[in-house]
CSV table of C-alpha atoms and ligand atoms in Angstrom, one decimal:
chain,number,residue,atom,x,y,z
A,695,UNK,CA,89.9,29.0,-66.7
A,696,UNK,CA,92.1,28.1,-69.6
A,697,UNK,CA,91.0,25.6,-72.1
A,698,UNK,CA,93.6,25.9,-75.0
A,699,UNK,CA,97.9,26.2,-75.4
A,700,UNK,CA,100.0,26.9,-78.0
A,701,UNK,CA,103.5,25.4,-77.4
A,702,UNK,CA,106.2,24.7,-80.2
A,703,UNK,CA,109.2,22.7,-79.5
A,704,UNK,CA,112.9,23.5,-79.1
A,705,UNK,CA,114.9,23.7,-82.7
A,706,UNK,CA,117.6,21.5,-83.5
A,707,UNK,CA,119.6,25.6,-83.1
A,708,UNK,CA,118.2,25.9,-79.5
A,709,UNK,CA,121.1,26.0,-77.9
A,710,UNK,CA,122.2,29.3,-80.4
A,711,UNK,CA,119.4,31.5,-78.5
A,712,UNK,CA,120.0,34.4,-76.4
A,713,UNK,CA,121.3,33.7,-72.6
A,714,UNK,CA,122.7,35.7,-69.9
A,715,UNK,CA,123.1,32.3,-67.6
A,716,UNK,CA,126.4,30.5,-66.7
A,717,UNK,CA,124.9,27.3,-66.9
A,718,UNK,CA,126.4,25.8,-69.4
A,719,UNK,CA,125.3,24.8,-72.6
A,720,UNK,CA,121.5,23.0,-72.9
A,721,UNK,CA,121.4,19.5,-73.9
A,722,UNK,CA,118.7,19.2,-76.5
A,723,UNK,CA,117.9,15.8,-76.6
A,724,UNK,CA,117.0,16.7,-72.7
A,725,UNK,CA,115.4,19.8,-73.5
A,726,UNK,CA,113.0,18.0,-76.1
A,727,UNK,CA,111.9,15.4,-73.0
A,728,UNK,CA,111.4,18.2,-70.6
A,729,UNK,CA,109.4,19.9,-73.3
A,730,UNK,CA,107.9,17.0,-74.0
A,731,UNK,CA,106.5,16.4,-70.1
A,732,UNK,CA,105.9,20.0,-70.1
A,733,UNK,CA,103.4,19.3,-72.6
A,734,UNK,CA,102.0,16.3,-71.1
A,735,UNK,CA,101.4,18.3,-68.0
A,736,UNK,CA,99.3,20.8,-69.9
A,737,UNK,CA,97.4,18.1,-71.2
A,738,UNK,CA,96.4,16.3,-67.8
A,739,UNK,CA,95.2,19.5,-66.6
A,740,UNK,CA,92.5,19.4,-69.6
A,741,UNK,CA,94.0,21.5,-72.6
A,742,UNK,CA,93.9,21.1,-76.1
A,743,UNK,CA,97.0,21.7,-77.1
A,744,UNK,CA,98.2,23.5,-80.6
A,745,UNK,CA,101.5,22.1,-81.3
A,746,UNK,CA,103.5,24.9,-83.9
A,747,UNK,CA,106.5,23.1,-85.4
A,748,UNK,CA,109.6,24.1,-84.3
A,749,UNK,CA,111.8,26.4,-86.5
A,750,UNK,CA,115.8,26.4,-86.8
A,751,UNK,CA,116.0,29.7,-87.8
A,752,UNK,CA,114.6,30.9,-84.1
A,753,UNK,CA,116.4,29.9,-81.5
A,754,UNK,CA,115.0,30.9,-79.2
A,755,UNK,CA,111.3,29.9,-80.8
A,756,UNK,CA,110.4,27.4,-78.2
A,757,UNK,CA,109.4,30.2,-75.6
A,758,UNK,CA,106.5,31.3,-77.6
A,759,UNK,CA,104.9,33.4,-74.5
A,760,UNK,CA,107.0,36.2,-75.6
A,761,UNK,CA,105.6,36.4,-78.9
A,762,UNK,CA,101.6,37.3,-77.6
A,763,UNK,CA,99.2,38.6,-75.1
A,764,UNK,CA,96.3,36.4,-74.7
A,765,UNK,CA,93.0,37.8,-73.4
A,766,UNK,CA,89.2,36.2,-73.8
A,767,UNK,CA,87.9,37.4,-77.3
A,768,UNK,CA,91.3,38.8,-78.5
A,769,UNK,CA,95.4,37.8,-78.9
A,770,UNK,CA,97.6,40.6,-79.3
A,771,UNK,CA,100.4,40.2,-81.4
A,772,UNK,CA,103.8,41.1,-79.6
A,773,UNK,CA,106.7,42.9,-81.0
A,774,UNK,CA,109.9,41.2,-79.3
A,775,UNK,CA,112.9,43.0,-78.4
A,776,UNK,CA,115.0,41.1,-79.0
A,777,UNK,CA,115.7,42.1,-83.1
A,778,UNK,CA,116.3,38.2,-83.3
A,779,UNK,CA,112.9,37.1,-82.0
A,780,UNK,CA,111.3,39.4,-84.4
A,781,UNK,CA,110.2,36.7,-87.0
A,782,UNK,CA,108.3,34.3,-84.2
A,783,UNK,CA,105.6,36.3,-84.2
A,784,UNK,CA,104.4,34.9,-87.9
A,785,UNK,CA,103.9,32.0,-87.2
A,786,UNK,CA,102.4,32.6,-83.8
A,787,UNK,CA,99.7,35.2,-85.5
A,788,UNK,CA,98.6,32.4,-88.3
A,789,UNK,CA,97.8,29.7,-85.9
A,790,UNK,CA,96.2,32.2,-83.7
A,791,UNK,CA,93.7,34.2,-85.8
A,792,UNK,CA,91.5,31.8,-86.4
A,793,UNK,CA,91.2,30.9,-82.8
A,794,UNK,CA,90.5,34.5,-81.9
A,795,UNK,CA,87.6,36.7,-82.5
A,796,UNK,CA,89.7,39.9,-82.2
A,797,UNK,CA,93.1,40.5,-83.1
A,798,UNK,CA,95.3,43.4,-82.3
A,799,UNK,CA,99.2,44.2,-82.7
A,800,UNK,CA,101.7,46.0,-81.1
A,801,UNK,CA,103.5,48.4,-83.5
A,802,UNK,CA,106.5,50.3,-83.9
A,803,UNK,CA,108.8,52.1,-81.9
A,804,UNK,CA,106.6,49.6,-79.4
A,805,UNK,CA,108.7,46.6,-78.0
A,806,UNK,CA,106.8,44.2,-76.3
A,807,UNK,CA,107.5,40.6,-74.6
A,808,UNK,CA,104.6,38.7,-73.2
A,809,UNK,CA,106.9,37.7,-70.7
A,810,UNK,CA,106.5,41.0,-69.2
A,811,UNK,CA,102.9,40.8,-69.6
A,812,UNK,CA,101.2,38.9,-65.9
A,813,UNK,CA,97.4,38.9,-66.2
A,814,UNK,CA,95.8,38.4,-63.1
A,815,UNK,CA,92.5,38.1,-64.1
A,816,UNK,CA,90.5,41.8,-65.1
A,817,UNK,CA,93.8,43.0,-63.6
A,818,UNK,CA,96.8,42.9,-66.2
A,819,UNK,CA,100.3,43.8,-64.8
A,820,UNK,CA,102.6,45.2,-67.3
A,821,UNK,CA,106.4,44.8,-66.6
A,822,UNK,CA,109.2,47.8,-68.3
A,823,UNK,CA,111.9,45.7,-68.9
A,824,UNK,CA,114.9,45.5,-71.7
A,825,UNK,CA,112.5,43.9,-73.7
A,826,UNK,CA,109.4,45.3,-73.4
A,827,UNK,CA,109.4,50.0,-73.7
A,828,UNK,CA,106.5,52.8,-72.3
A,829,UNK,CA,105.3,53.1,-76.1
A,830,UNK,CA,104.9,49.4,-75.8
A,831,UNK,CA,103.2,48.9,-72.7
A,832,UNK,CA,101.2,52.1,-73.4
A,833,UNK,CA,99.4,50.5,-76.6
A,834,UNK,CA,99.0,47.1,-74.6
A,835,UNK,CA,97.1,49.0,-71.7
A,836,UNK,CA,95.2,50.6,-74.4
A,837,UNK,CA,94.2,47.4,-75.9
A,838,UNK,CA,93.4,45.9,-72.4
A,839,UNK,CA,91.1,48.7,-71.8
A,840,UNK,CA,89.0,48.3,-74.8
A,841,UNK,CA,88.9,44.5,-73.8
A,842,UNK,CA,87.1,45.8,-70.3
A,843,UNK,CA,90.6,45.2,-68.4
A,844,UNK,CA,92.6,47.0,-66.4
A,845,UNK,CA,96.4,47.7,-66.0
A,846,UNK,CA,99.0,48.8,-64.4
A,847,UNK,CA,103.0,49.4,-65.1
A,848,UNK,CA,105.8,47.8,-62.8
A,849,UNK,CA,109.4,48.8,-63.7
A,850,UNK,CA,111.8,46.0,-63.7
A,851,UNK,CA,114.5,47.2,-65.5
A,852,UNK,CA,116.7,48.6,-62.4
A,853,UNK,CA,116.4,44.8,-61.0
A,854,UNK,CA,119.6,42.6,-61.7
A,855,UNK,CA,118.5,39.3,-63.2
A,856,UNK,CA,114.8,39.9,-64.0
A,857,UNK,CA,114.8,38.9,-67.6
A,858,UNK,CA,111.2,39.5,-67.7
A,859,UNK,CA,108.2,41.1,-64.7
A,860,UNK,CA,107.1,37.3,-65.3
A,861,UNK,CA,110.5,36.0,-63.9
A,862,UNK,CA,109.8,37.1,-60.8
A,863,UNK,CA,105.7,37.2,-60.4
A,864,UNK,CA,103.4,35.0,-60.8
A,865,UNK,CA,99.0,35.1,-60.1
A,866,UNK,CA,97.5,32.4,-57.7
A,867,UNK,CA,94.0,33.3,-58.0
A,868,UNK,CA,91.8,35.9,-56.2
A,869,UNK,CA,94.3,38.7,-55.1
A,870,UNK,CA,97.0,36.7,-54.8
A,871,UNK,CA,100.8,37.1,-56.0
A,872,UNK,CA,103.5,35.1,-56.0
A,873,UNK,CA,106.4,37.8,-56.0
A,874,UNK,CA,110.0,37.9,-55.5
A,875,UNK,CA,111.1,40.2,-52.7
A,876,UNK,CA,112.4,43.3,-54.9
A,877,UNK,CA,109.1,43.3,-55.9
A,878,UNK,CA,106.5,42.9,-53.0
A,879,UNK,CA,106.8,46.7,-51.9
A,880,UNK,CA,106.3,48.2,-55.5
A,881,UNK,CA,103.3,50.5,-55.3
A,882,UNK,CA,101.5,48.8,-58.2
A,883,UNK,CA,100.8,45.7,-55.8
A,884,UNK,CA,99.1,47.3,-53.0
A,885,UNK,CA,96.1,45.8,-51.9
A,886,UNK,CA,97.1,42.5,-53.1
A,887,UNK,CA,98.3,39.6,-51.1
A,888,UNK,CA,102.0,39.1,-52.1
A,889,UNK,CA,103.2,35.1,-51.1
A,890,UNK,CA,107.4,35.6,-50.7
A,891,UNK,CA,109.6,33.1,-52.6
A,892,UNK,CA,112.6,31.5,-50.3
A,893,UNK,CA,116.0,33.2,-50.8
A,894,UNK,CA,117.8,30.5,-53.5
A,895,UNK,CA,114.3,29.5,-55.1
A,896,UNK,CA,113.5,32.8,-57.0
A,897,UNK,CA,114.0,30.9,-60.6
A,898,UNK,CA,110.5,29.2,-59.2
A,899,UNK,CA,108.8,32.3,-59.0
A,900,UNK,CA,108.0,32.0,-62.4
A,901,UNK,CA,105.0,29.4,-62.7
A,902,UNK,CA,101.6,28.9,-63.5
A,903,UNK,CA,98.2,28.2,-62.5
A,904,UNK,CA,95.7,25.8,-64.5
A,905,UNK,CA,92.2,26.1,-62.0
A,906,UNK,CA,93.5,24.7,-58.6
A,907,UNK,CA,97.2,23.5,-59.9
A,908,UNK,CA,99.9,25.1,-60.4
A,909,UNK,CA,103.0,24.1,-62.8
A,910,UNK,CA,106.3,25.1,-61.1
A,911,UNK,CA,109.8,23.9,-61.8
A,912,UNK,CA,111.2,21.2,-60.2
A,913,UNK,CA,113.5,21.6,-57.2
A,914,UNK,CA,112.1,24.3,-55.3
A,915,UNK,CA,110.5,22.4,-52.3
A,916,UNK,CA,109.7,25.7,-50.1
A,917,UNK,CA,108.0,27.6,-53.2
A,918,UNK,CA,105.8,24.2,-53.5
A,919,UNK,CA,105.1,24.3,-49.8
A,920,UNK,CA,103.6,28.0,-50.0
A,921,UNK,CA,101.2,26.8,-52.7
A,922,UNK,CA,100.1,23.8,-50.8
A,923,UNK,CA,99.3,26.2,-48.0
A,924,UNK,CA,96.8,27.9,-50.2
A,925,UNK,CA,95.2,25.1,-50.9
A,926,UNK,CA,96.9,24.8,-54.8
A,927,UNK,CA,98.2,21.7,-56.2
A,928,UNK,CA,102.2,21.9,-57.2
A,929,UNK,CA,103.0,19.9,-60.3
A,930,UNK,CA,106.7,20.2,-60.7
A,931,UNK,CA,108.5,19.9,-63.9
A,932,UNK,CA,112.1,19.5,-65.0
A,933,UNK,CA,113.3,22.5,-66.5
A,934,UNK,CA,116.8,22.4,-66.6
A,935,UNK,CA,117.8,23.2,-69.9
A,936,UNK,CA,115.3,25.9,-70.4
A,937,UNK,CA,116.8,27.9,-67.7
A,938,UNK,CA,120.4,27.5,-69.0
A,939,UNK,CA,118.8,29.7,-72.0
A,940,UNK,CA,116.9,32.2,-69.5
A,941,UNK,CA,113.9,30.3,-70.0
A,942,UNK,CA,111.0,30.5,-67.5
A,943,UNK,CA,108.3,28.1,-67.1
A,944,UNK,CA,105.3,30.1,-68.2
A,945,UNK,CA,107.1,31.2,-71.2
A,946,UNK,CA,106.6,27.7,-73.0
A,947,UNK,CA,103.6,28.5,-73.5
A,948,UNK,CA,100.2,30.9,-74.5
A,949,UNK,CA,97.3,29.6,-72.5
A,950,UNK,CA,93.8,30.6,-73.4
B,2030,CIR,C1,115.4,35.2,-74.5
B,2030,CIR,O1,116.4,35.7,-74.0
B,2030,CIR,O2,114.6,35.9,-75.2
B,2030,CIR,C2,115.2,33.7,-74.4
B,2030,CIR,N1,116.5,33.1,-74.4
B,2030,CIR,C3,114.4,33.4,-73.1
B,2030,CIR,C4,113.1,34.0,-73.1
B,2030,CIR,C5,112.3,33.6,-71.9
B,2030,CIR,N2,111.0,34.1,-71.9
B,2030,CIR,C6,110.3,34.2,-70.8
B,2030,CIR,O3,110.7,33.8,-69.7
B,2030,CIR,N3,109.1,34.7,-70.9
């Protein structure tokens, strides 16, 4: 399904990014091993991996997910918004063009965070969140549609703790969803098969699928049970000091 990533590293100023969590501060000689087995992972399930290196004056640059939307044929360049996540996307749109037969961009007053952004395959779910606005999410669906896909709009914003939609949903193939509860009912997900997360896993909500595996953090047995149930592979990975700086799994990396 995928073939490539783009990943980039945590910077020596990681732990200077924007958090909401009480975890404590990361530790980022652990961070760069976790990052490090993050990549590894990626590898084993088959991609070539571009490796952008990592920049101090980003933060929070390491979770390049946020910075694009990845579809066959074209990347869309993101607008973060976050104001100090604004300059990721240069690097991001260098290493991608020549990947990319099509490029597009969102533009102002668009915000957009690819962590929002949960393709489930011609289907593209697009998450209102702090991050990501309607003029955003508008031009992305418009985008999508030229690109033969569809989408539709969930609005996370009134959900306490939902950084991102992709925080709390996550595609397993065919019509399937993995979704945090405050999300399963939403309107936008009817007539797909929603698997519930366990109450105290939700932070593995966030994961994703490579063909028949799926990456998903360490630590959350039941959430690995469900995917073993539908006949998916669970590779867990630390992830520890990514979530101390809101940091989901997915968002370390553009597959495509
Ligand atoms: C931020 O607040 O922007 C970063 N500290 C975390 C971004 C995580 N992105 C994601 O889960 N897609």
């Amino acid at each position: 399904m995928f073939t490539r990533a783009l990943v980039r590293p945590p910077a020596a100023s990681f732990a200077a990014g924007l958090t909401s969590s009480d975890l404590g501060p990361p530790d980022l000689a652990l961070a760069l091993r976790q990052h490090a087995a993050y990549v590894a992972a990626l590898r084993r399930c088959g991609l070539a991996l571009t490796e952008l290196a990592p920049d101090p004056a980003f933060p929070d640059s390491t979770f390049v997910e946020d910075t694009a939307v990845l579809v066959p044929g074209c990347a869309v360049i993101a607008r973060p918004g976050a104001p100090s996540r604004a300059g990721e996307t240069a690097a991001v749109r260098a290493a991608l063009r020549p990947l990319f037969a099509r490029m597009a961009e969102i533009e102002a007053p668009g915000t957009l965070d690819g962590g929002d952004i949960c393709a489930a395959g011609e289907h593209v779910f697009i998450g209102l969140s702090a991050r990501t606005n309607e003029a955003g999410g508008r031009q992305l669906a418009t985008i999508l549609a030229r690109e033969g896909l569809t989408s539709s709009f969930l609005d996370v914003r009134a959900l306490a703790g939902l950084l991102h939609l992709k925080s709390g949903l996550a595609w397993l193939g065919a019509r399937r969803l993995l979704a945090l509860d405050a999300l399963r009912e939403h309107p936008a997900l009817r007539g797909w098969t929603t698997i519930p997360v366990a109450r105290g896993e939700e932070y593995a909500a966030n994961c994703v699928l490579l063909d028949e595996r799926v990456l998903v953090p360490a630590g959350f047995p039941q959430v690995s049970t469900n995917l073993r149930a539908l006949g998916l592979e669970p590779l867990a990975l630390e992830m520890s000091e990514f979530r101390k700086m809101d940091g989901g799994l997915s968002c370390l990396s553009l597959r495509f």
